[in-house]
Amino acid sequence: MPALTFHLIIYRRLLADLADKEVYVDVIAKNFTTLEPGIGYRIFKPFLQQKYGAAYAKHLIVTGTHGSNLEKLAQAEGYAFLTFPTDTGSRFSAFSNVGLFPMAVAGIDITALVHGAMQMRTALQTDITINNPAFQYATLRNFLLHHGKNIEVLAHFEPQLDYFGRWWTQLFAESEGKQCSGLFPVALTYSEDLHSVGQYIQQGQRQLLETMVIIDQPQTDLTIQLSGVNDDLDYLNGLGLWQINKIAEDATITAHQESGVPIIELHLAELDVTSIGSLFYFFEYAVFISATLAQINPFDQPGVEAYKQLMFAGLGK
């Protein structure tokens, strides 16, 4: 289950919505010392006990490291236990039990996902030339950082990539945001976010670059029909939403480039599970190269420990 926020109303609404549904909970915690999964466990355990009685343990899965308190708890209570790799941070864990099990439950073909990742892995690790796309992306980011660009916008015209953008944000923020360095990552979904922050990108401070994820072929399309009324929208007649999206995408790229925003284009032939797997691996590989070029360890996150120590002290831990 995703990390939960500390919001009483959200919890109460969620528990009420789940009252008449079949419920399974996956508590994901590398060491079971992070507050959010701990709160989730404490809230959902009594809920499951009340709902299923002595059989509640069959509805609670835990994903943690061997030897952790979470594994001991699973053994004591009879929870199914999935392994969280000890050598993998959560932001790099999409292809482990941490990411694959929830995606499988959601109906995603994880075999195709991993196949896409392996294809990208082979392509990136066998190309040792300057044409390697991960190397090009990493070096461009570092070049632009050293030339006054300190914000990177990951943008796309595909709402299905919205949550992928949130993962990308964490990946680059935690991996590179150290030693007073690193680009600040922001993920935007167009055209919605063009109406909220497009003005800033077009005419605000010139300290940002934009990485555009572009889908080349449509999954499906929907044609705009005649309305039969004088609504001043006849210019849309016969156009498909995919075509409209592409026109908006091209116009956005041109306008942003003309305003002085450097744009990196990353193309996917189509948006399917295999392509998403390749995109996951591409960014994981690229952030390693990018951080290494900046002489930063991409695999730790010492800064987050500061607030955790203060928070746990306040909680009396």
mmCIF file of C-alpha atoms in Angstrom:
data_model
loop_
_atom_site.group_PDB
_atom_site.id
_atom_site.type_symbol
_atom_site.label_atom_id
_atom_site.label_comp_id
_atom_site.label_asym_id
_atom_site.label_seq_id
_atom_site.Cartn_x
_atom_site.Cartn_y
_atom_site.Cartn_z
ATOM 1 C CA MET A 1 0.000 0.000 0.000
ATOM 2 C CA PRO A 2 1.294 3.525 -0.709
ATOM 3 C CA ALA A 3 2.557 5.719 2.113
ATOM 4 C CA LEU A 4 -0.375 7.191 3.992
ATOM 5 C CA THR A 5 -0.830 10.804 4.987
ATOM 6 C CA PHE A 6 -1.658 11.902 8.502
ATOM 7 C CA HIS A 7 -5.237 12.938 7.774
ATOM 8 C CA LEU A 8 -7.992 11.750 10.059
ATOM 9 C CA ILE A 9 -10.800 12.432 7.596
ATOM 10 C CA ILE A 10 -9.090 10.501 4.809
ATOM 11 C CA TYR A 11 -8.571 7.498 7.093
ATOM 12 C CA ARG A 12 -12.151 7.504 8.301
ATOM 13 C CA ARG A 13 -13.535 7.789 4.773
ATOM 14 C CA LEU A 14 -11.246 5.021 3.537
ATOM 15 C CA LEU A 15 -12.212 2.666 6.339
ATOM 16 C CA ALA A 16 -15.897 3.411 5.728
ATOM 17 C CA ASP A 17 -15.517 2.763 1.982
ATOM 18 C CA LEU A 18 -13.785 -0.570 2.654
ATOM 19 C CA ALA A 19 -16.346 -1.827 5.164
ATOM 20 C CA ASP A 20 -18.316 -3.874 2.602
ATOM 21 C CA LYS A 21 -15.384 -4.855 0.373
ATOM 22 C CA GLU A 22 -12.856 -7.700 0.350
ATOM 23 C CA VAL A 23 -9.668 -6.163 1.731
ATOM 24 C CA TYR A 24 -6.000 -7.148 1.673
ATOM 25 C CA VAL A 25 -3.281 -4.874 3.006
ATOM 26 C CA ASP A 26 0.387 -4.901 2.007
ATOM 27 C CA VAL A 27 2.581 -3.144 4.564
ATOM 28 C CA ILE A 28 5.828 -2.158 2.810
ATOM 29 C CA ALA A 29 8.634 -1.090 5.116
ATOM 30 C CA LYS A 30 12.310 -1.766 4.577
ATOM 31 C CA ASN A 31 13.156 -1.753 8.297
ATOM 32 C CA PHE A 32 9.702 -0.995 9.758
ATOM 33 C CA THR A 33 11.076 2.172 11.357
ATOM 34 C CA THR A 34 9.406 4.621 8.957
ATOM 35 C CA LEU A 35 6.394 6.329 10.502
ATOM 36 C CA GLU A 36 3.901 6.119 7.611
ATOM 37 C CA PRO A 37 3.793 2.320 7.183
ATOM 38 C CA GLY A 38 3.763 1.998 10.968
ATOM 39 C CA ILE A 39 0.656 4.179 11.176
ATOM 40 C CA GLY A 40 -0.921 2.226 8.322
ATOM 41 C CA TYR A 41 -0.299 -1.050 10.145
ATOM 42 C CA ARG A 42 -1.709 0.259 13.430
ATOM 43 C CA ILE A 43 -4.872 1.547 11.719
ATOM 44 C CA PHE A 44 -5.586 -1.391 9.407
ATOM 45 C CA LYS A 45 -4.698 -4.262 11.752
ATOM 46 C CA PRO A 46 -7.691 -3.671 14.096
ATOM 47 C CA PHE A 47 -9.875 -2.980 11.052
ATOM 48 C CA LEU A 48 -8.968 -6.373 9.573
ATOM 49 C CA GLN A 49 -9.355 -8.093 12.957
ATOM 50 C CA GLN A 50 -12.861 -6.679 13.347
ATOM 51 C CA LYS A 51 -13.767 -7.620 9.781
ATOM 52 C CA TYR A 52 -12.260 -11.130 9.594
ATOM 53 C CA GLY A 53 -11.720 -12.193 13.186
ATOM 54 C CA ALA A 54 -9.042 -14.818 13.748
ATOM 55 C CA ALA A 55 -8.550 -15.138 9.956
ATOM 56 C CA TYR A 56 -7.375 -11.531 9.671
ATOM 57 C CA ALA A 57 -3.701 -12.525 9.237
ATOM 58 C CA LYS A 58 -4.504 -14.048 5.838
ATOM 59 C CA HIS A 59 -5.470 -10.555 4.670
ATOM 60 C CA LEU A 60 -2.259 -8.860 5.773
ATOM 61 C CA ILE A 61 0.916 -9.115 3.698
ATOM 62 C CA VAL A 62 4.174 -7.522 4.754
ATOM 63 C CA THR A 63 7.167 -6.620 2.599
ATOM 64 C CA GLY A 64 10.373 -6.077 4.537
ATOM 65 C CA THR A 65 13.995 -7.103 4.946
ATOM 66 C CA HIS A 66 15.158 -10.380 6.444
ATOM 67 C CA GLY A 67 15.959 -10.057 10.127
ATOM 68 C CA SER A 68 13.873 -6.904 10.580
ATOM 69 C CA ASN A 69 11.188 -6.427 13.210
ATOM 70 C CA LEU A 70 8.649 -6.699 10.419
ATOM 71 C CA GLU A 71 9.783 -10.232 9.560
ATOM 72 C CA LYS A 72 9.669 -11.211 13.240
ATOM 73 C CA LEU A 73 6.156 -9.788 13.458
ATOM 74 C CA ALA A 74 5.123 -11.716 10.342
ATOM 75 C CA GLN A 75 6.434 -14.972 11.829
ATOM 76 C CA ALA A 76 4.698 -14.344 15.131
ATOM 77 C CA GLU A 77 1.328 -13.328 13.631
ATOM 78 C CA GLY A 78 1.307 -15.543 10.539
ATOM 79 C CA TYR A 79 1.472 -12.821 7.879
ATOM 80 C CA ALA A 80 2.698 -13.617 4.371
ATOM 81 C CA PHE A 81 6.202 -12.168 4.066
ATOM 82 C CA LEU A 82 7.768 -10.751 0.904
ATOM 83 C CA THR A 83 11.419 -9.744 0.776
ATOM 84 C CA PHE A 84 12.527 -6.132 0.438
ATOM 85 C CA PRO A 85 16.084 -6.194 -1.020
ATOM 86 C CA THR A 86 18.621 -4.848 1.472
ATOM 87 C CA ASP A 87 20.794 -3.339 -1.271
ATOM 88 C CA THR A 88 17.973 -1.385 -2.939
ATOM 89 C CA GLY A 89 16.479 1.930 -1.873
ATOM 90 C CA SER A 90 12.730 2.315 -2.217
ATOM 91 C CA ARG A 91 13.024 4.632 -5.222
ATOM 92 C CA PHE A 92 14.968 1.903 -7.082
ATOM 93 C CA SER A 93 12.640 -0.923 -6.061
ATOM 94 C CA ALA A 94 10.116 -1.013 -8.937
ATOM 95 C CA PHE A 95 11.474 -4.363 -10.171
ATOM 96 C CA SER A 96 11.483 -6.046 -6.761
ATOM 97 C CA ASN A 97 8.660 -7.409 -4.594
ATOM 98 C CA VAL A 98 8.127 -3.830 -3.439
ATOM 99 C CA GLY A 99 6.864 -2.717 -6.836
ATOM 100 C CA LEU A 100 6.011 -5.878 -8.750
ATOM 101 C CA PHE A 101 3.541 -7.391 -6.266
ATOM 102 C CA PRO A 102 1.278 -4.296 -6.040
ATOM 103 C CA MET A 103 1.431 -3.850 -9.811
ATOM 104 C CA ALA A 104 0.477 -7.493 -10.360
ATOM 105 C CA VAL A 105 -2.486 -7.090 -8.011
ATOM 106 C CA ALA A 106 -3.497 -4.007 -10.001
ATOM 107 C CA GLY A 107 -3.658 -6.171 -13.127
ATOM 108 C CA ILE A 108 -0.434 -5.054 -14.788
ATOM 109 C CA ASP A 109 1.467 -7.641 -16.819
ATOM 110 C CA ILE A 110 4.672 -7.603 -14.785
ATOM 111 C CA THR A 111 6.329 -10.090 -17.171
ATOM 112 C CA ALA A 112 5.996 -7.523 -19.961
ATOM 113 C CA LEU A 113 7.147 -4.771 -17.589
ATOM 114 C CA VAL A 114 10.339 -6.636 -16.672
ATOM 115 C CA HIS A 115 10.873 -7.585 -20.315
ATOM 116 C CA GLY A 116 10.868 -3.894 -21.230
ATOM 117 C CA ALA A 117 13.362 -3.153 -18.473
ATOM 118 C CA MET A 118 15.671 -5.952 -19.615
ATOM 119 C CA GLN A 119 15.533 -4.723 -23.204
ATOM 120 C CA MET A 120 16.544 -1.236 -22.052
ATOM 121 C CA ARG A 121 19.246 -2.658 -19.773
ATOM 122 C CA THR A 122 20.801 -4.556 -22.673
ATOM 123 C CA ALA A 123 20.629 -1.532 -24.959
ATOM 124 C CA LEU A 124 22.212 0.855 -22.443
ATOM 125 C CA GLN A 125 24.921 -1.456 -21.174
ATOM 126 C CA THR A 126 26.083 -2.588 -24.612
ATOM 127 C CA ASP A 127 26.280 0.916 -26.103
ATOM 128 C CA ILE A 128 29.511 2.437 -24.786
ATOM 129 C CA THR A 129 29.527 5.298 -27.284
ATOM 130 C CA ILE A 130 28.474 8.904 -26.804
ATOM 131 C CA ASN A 131 25.220 7.963 -28.554
ATOM 132 C CA ASN A 132 24.034 6.096 -25.453
ATOM 133 C CA PRO A 133 20.740 7.917 -24.665
ATOM 134 C CA ALA A 134 21.106 7.643 -20.875
ATOM 135 C CA PHE A 135 24.613 9.121 -21.100
ATOM 136 C CA GLN A 136 23.365 11.917 -23.370
ATOM 137 C CA TYR A 137 20.479 12.729 -21.016
ATOM 138 C CA ALA A 138 22.734 12.689 -17.936
ATOM 139 C CA THR A 139 25.436 14.847 -19.502
ATOM 140 C CA LEU A 140 22.924 17.361 -20.874
ATOM 141 C CA ARG A 141 21.357 17.728 -17.428
ATOM 142 C CA ASN A 142 24.750 18.341 -15.823
ATOM 143 C CA PHE A 143 25.817 20.738 -18.582
ATOM 144 C CA LEU A 144 22.664 22.803 -18.182
ATOM 145 C CA LEU A 145 22.961 22.732 -14.388
ATOM 146 C CA HIS A 146 26.426 24.266 -14.669
ATOM 147 C CA HIS A 147 25.001 26.925 -16.994
ATOM 148 C CA GLY A 148 22.367 28.303 -14.641
ATOM 149 C CA LYS A 149 19.514 25.828 -15.034
ATOM 150 C CA ASN A 150 18.608 24.456 -11.610
ATOM 151 C CA ILE A 151 15.041 23.188 -12.200
ATOM 152 C CA GLU A 152 14.072 20.264 -14.417
ATOM 153 C CA VAL A 153 10.472 19.897 -15.542
ATOM 154 C CA LEU A 154 9.438 16.398 -16.637
ATOM 155 C CA ALA A 155 6.440 17.074 -18.876
ATOM 156 C CA HIS A 156 4.113 14.928 -20.971
ATOM 157 C CA PHE A 157 0.666 15.018 -22.571
ATOM 158 C CA GLU A 158 -0.358 11.621 -21.208
ATOM 159 C CA PRO A 159 -2.437 11.568 -17.970
ATOM 160 C CA GLN A 160 -1.578 7.879 -17.507
ATOM 161 C CA LEU A 161 1.985 8.999 -16.695
ATOM 162 C CA ASP A 162 0.882 11.226 -13.823
ATOM 163 C CA TYR A 163 1.928 8.837 -11.044
ATOM 164 C CA PHE A 164 5.024 7.843 -12.984
ATOM 165 C CA GLY A 165 6.024 11.512 -12.772
ATOM 166 C CA ARG A 166 5.723 11.380 -8.992
ATOM 167 C CA TRP A 167 8.099 8.404 -8.876
ATOM 168 C CA TRP A 168 10.539 10.235 -11.195
ATOM 169 C CA THR A 169 10.437 13.247 -8.871
ATOM 170 C CA GLN A 170 11.459 11.159 -5.861
ATOM 171 C CA LEU A 171 14.094 9.281 -7.858
ATOM 172 C CA PHE A 172 15.989 12.409 -8.872
ATOM 173 C CA ALA A 173 15.321 14.475 -5.743
ATOM 174 C CA GLU A 174 16.613 11.830 -3.328
ATOM 175 C CA SER A 175 19.418 10.653 -5.570
ATOM 176 C CA GLU A 176 20.921 14.034 -6.513
ATOM 177 C CA GLY A 177 19.708 16.577 -3.967
ATOM 178 C CA LYS A 178 22.913 16.601 -1.916
ATOM 179 C CA GLN A 179 25.987 18.758 -1.318
ATOM 180 C CA CYS A 180 23.959 21.882 -2.199
ATOM 181 C CA SER A 181 23.685 20.556 -5.752
ATOM 182 C CA GLY A 182 21.281 18.830 -8.128
ATOM 183 C CA LEU A 183 18.425 19.972 -10.333
ATOM 184 C CA PHE A 184 15.108 20.446 -8.542
ATOM 185 C CA PRO A 185 12.699 17.967 -10.231
ATOM 186 C CA VAL A 186 9.101 18.903 -11.031
ATOM 187 C CA ALA A 187 6.705 16.635 -12.962
ATOM 188 C CA LEU A 188 3.852 18.226 -14.920
ATOM 189 C CA THR A 189 0.945 16.724 -16.854
ATOM 190 C CA TYR A 190 -0.071 18.787 -19.877
ATOM 191 C CA SER A 191 -2.347 20.266 -21.006
ATOM 192 C CA GLU A 192 -3.831 20.576 -17.508
ATOM 193 C CA ASP A 193 -0.690 22.025 -15.940
ATOM 194 C CA LEU A 194 -0.193 24.427 -18.832
ATOM 195 C CA HIS A 195 -3.170 26.315 -17.414
ATOM 196 C CA SER A 196 -1.596 26.500 -13.954
ATOM 197 C CA VAL A 197 2.149 26.953 -14.470
ATOM 198 C CA GLY A 198 2.509 27.368 -18.234
ATOM 199 C CA GLN A 199 2.712 31.134 -17.837
ATOM 200 C CA TYR A 200 5.759 30.781 -15.584
ATOM 201 C CA ILE A 201 7.494 28.362 -17.928
ATOM 202 C CA GLN A 202 6.861 30.705 -20.835
ATOM 203 C CA GLN A 203 7.875 34.018 -19.223
ATOM 204 C CA GLY A 204 9.209 33.359 -15.718
ATOM 205 C CA GLN A 205 12.838 33.161 -14.627
ATOM 206 C CA ARG A 206 15.026 31.354 -17.140
ATOM 207 C CA GLN A 207 16.468 28.823 -14.664
ATOM 208 C CA LEU A 208 14.658 25.719 -15.903
ATOM 209 C CA LEU A 209 14.971 23.006 -18.526
ATOM 210 C CA GLU A 210 12.194 20.769 -19.761
ATOM 211 C CA THR A 211 12.342 17.042 -20.455
ATOM 212 C CA MET A 212 9.417 16.018 -22.653
ATOM 213 C CA VAL A 213 8.272 12.386 -22.695
ATOM 214 C CA ILE A 214 6.650 11.991 -26.109
ATOM 215 C CA ILE A 215 4.456 9.071 -27.167
ATOM 216 C CA ASP A 216 4.770 8.564 -30.926
ATOM 217 C CA GLN A 217 1.834 6.223 -31.648
ATOM 218 C CA PRO A 218 -1.702 6.272 -30.184
ATOM 219 C CA GLN A 219 -3.224 3.430 -28.189
ATOM 220 C CA THR A 220 -6.673 4.487 -29.389
ATOM 221 C CA ASP A 221 -8.449 7.637 -30.514
ATOM 222 C CA LEU A 222 -11.797 9.403 -30.267
ATOM 223 C CA THR A 223 -13.107 11.611 -33.077
ATOM 224 C CA ILE A 224 -14.867 14.894 -32.365
ATOM 225 C CA GLN A 225 -18.380 14.725 -33.852
ATOM 226 C CA LEU A 226 -20.512 17.480 -35.401
ATOM 227 C CA SER A 227 -22.518 19.250 -32.725
ATOM 228 C CA GLY A 228 -25.407 20.523 -34.882
ATOM 229 C CA VAL A 229 -25.404 23.877 -33.089
ATOM 230 C CA ASN A 230 -23.552 27.143 -33.613
ATOM 231 C CA ASP A 231 -20.949 26.712 -30.853
ATOM 232 C CA ASP A 232 -17.952 28.242 -32.705
ATOM 233 C CA LEU A 233 -16.120 24.935 -32.377
ATOM 234 C CA ASP A 234 -16.476 23.647 -35.935
ATOM 235 C CA TYR A 235 -12.687 23.798 -36.336
ATOM 236 C CA LEU A 236 -12.660 20.611 -34.250
ATOM 237 C CA ASN A 237 -14.964 18.682 -36.584
ATOM 238 C CA GLY A 238 -13.489 15.343 -37.574
ATOM 239 C CA LEU A 239 -10.333 15.723 -35.512
ATOM 240 C CA GLY A 240 -9.266 12.950 -33.152
ATOM 241 C CA LEU A 241 -8.217 13.643 -29.569
ATOM 242 C CA TRP A 242 -4.809 12.127 -30.339
ATOM 243 C CA GLN A 243 -4.335 14.589 -33.222
ATOM 244 C CA ILE A 244 -5.445 17.512 -31.063
ATOM 245 C CA ASN A 245 -3.057 16.421 -28.328
ATOM 246 C CA LYS A 246 -0.178 16.214 -30.814
ATOM 247 C CA ILE A 247 -0.906 19.695 -32.158
ATOM 248 C CA ALA A 248 -0.945 21.039 -28.597
ATOM 249 C CA GLU A 249 2.288 19.172 -27.830
ATOM 250 C CA ASP A 250 4.084 20.561 -30.898
ATOM 251 C CA ALA A 251 2.852 24.084 -30.154
ATOM 252 C CA THR A 252 4.031 23.842 -26.541
ATOM 253 C CA ILE A 253 7.509 22.612 -27.489
ATOM 254 C CA THR A 254 7.916 25.358 -30.093
ATOM 255 C CA ALA A 255 6.664 28.118 -27.783
ATOM 256 C CA HIS A 256 8.866 27.021 -24.881
ATOM 257 C CA GLN A 257 11.944 26.688 -27.077
ATOM 258 C CA GLU A 258 11.374 30.145 -28.536
ATOM 259 C CA SER A 259 11.136 31.562 -25.005
ATOM 260 C CA GLY A 260 14.585 30.173 -24.169
ATOM 261 C CA VAL A 261 13.716 26.915 -22.401
ATOM 262 C CA PRO A 262 16.126 24.058 -23.316
ATOM 263 C CA ILE A 263 14.084 20.955 -24.149
ATOM 264 C CA ILE A 264 15.208 17.330 -24.050
ATOM 265 C CA GLU A 265 12.881 14.986 -25.936
ATOM 266 C CA LEU A 266 12.487 11.353 -24.884
ATOM 267 C CA HIS A 267 10.390 9.316 -27.333
ATOM 268 C CA LEU A 268 8.411 6.148 -26.668
ATOM 269 C CA ALA A 269 7.066 4.327 -29.718
ATOM 270 C CA GLU A 270 3.817 3.682 -27.846
ATOM 271 C CA LEU A 271 2.497 3.669 -24.313
ATOM 272 C CA ASP A 272 2.299 0.061 -23.175
ATOM 273 C CA VAL A 273 3.553 -1.945 -20.222
ATOM 274 C CA THR A 274 6.786 -2.910 -21.972
ATOM 275 C CA SER A 275 7.563 0.730 -22.730
ATOM 276 C CA ILE A 276 6.876 1.733 -19.132
ATOM 277 C CA GLY A 277 9.295 -0.955 -17.968
ATOM 278 C CA SER A 278 11.956 0.435 -20.284
ATOM 279 C CA LEU A 279 11.283 3.978 -19.058
ATOM 280 C CA PHE A 280 11.656 2.921 -15.402
ATOM 281 C CA TYR A 281 15.018 1.361 -16.130
ATOM 282 C CA PHE A 282 16.163 4.240 -18.350
ATOM 283 C CA PHE A 283 15.722 6.802 -15.580
ATOM 284 C CA GLU A 284 17.259 4.553 -12.898
ATOM 285 C CA TYR A 285 20.318 4.064 -15.101
ATOM 286 C CA ALA A 286 20.458 7.736 -16.101
ATOM 287 C CA VAL A 287 20.270 9.056 -12.539
ATOM 288 C CA PHE A 288 23.220 6.836 -11.599
ATOM 289 C CA ILE A 289 25.288 8.320 -14.440
ATOM 290 C CA SER A 290 24.130 11.858 -13.707
ATOM 291 C CA ALA A 291 24.922 11.652 -9.996
ATOM 292 C CA THR A 292 28.271 10.016 -10.687
ATOM 293 C CA LEU A 293 29.221 12.837 -13.050
ATOM 294 C CA ALA A 294 28.372 15.276 -10.238
ATOM 295 C CA GLN A 295 30.435 13.199 -7.763
ATOM 296 C CA ILE A 296 27.324 12.433 -5.715
ATOM 297 C CA ASN A 297 26.319 9.069 -4.238
ATOM 298 C CA PRO A 298 22.903 8.385 -5.811
ATOM 299 C CA PHE A 299 22.003 5.574 -3.428
ATOM 300 C CA ASP A 300 21.774 7.324 -0.038
ATOM 301 C CA GLN A 301 19.512 10.042 1.381
ATOM 302 C CA PRO A 302 21.146 11.336 4.580
ATOM 303 C CA GLY A 303 19.234 14.604 4.542
ATOM 304 C CA VAL A 304 15.856 13.066 5.351
ATOM 305 C CA GLU A 305 17.204 11.701 8.619
ATOM 306 C CA ALA A 306 17.334 15.213 10.121
ATOM 307 C CA TYR A 307 13.571 15.746 10.200
ATOM 308 C CA LYS A 308 12.976 12.114 11.212
ATOM 309 C CA GLN A 309 15.155 12.457 14.316
ATOM 310 C CA LEU A 310 13.308 15.623 15.370
ATOM 311 C CA MET A 311 9.928 14.059 14.609
ATOM 312 C CA PHE A 312 10.626 10.873 16.561
ATOM 313 C CA ALA A 313 11.937 12.932 19.458
ATOM 314 C CA GLY A 314 8.665 14.872 19.445
ATOM 315 C CA LEU A 315 6.719 11.611 19.409
ATOM 316 C CA GLY A 316 8.703 10.284 22.356
ATOM 317 C CA LYS A 317 10.386 7.415 20.524
#
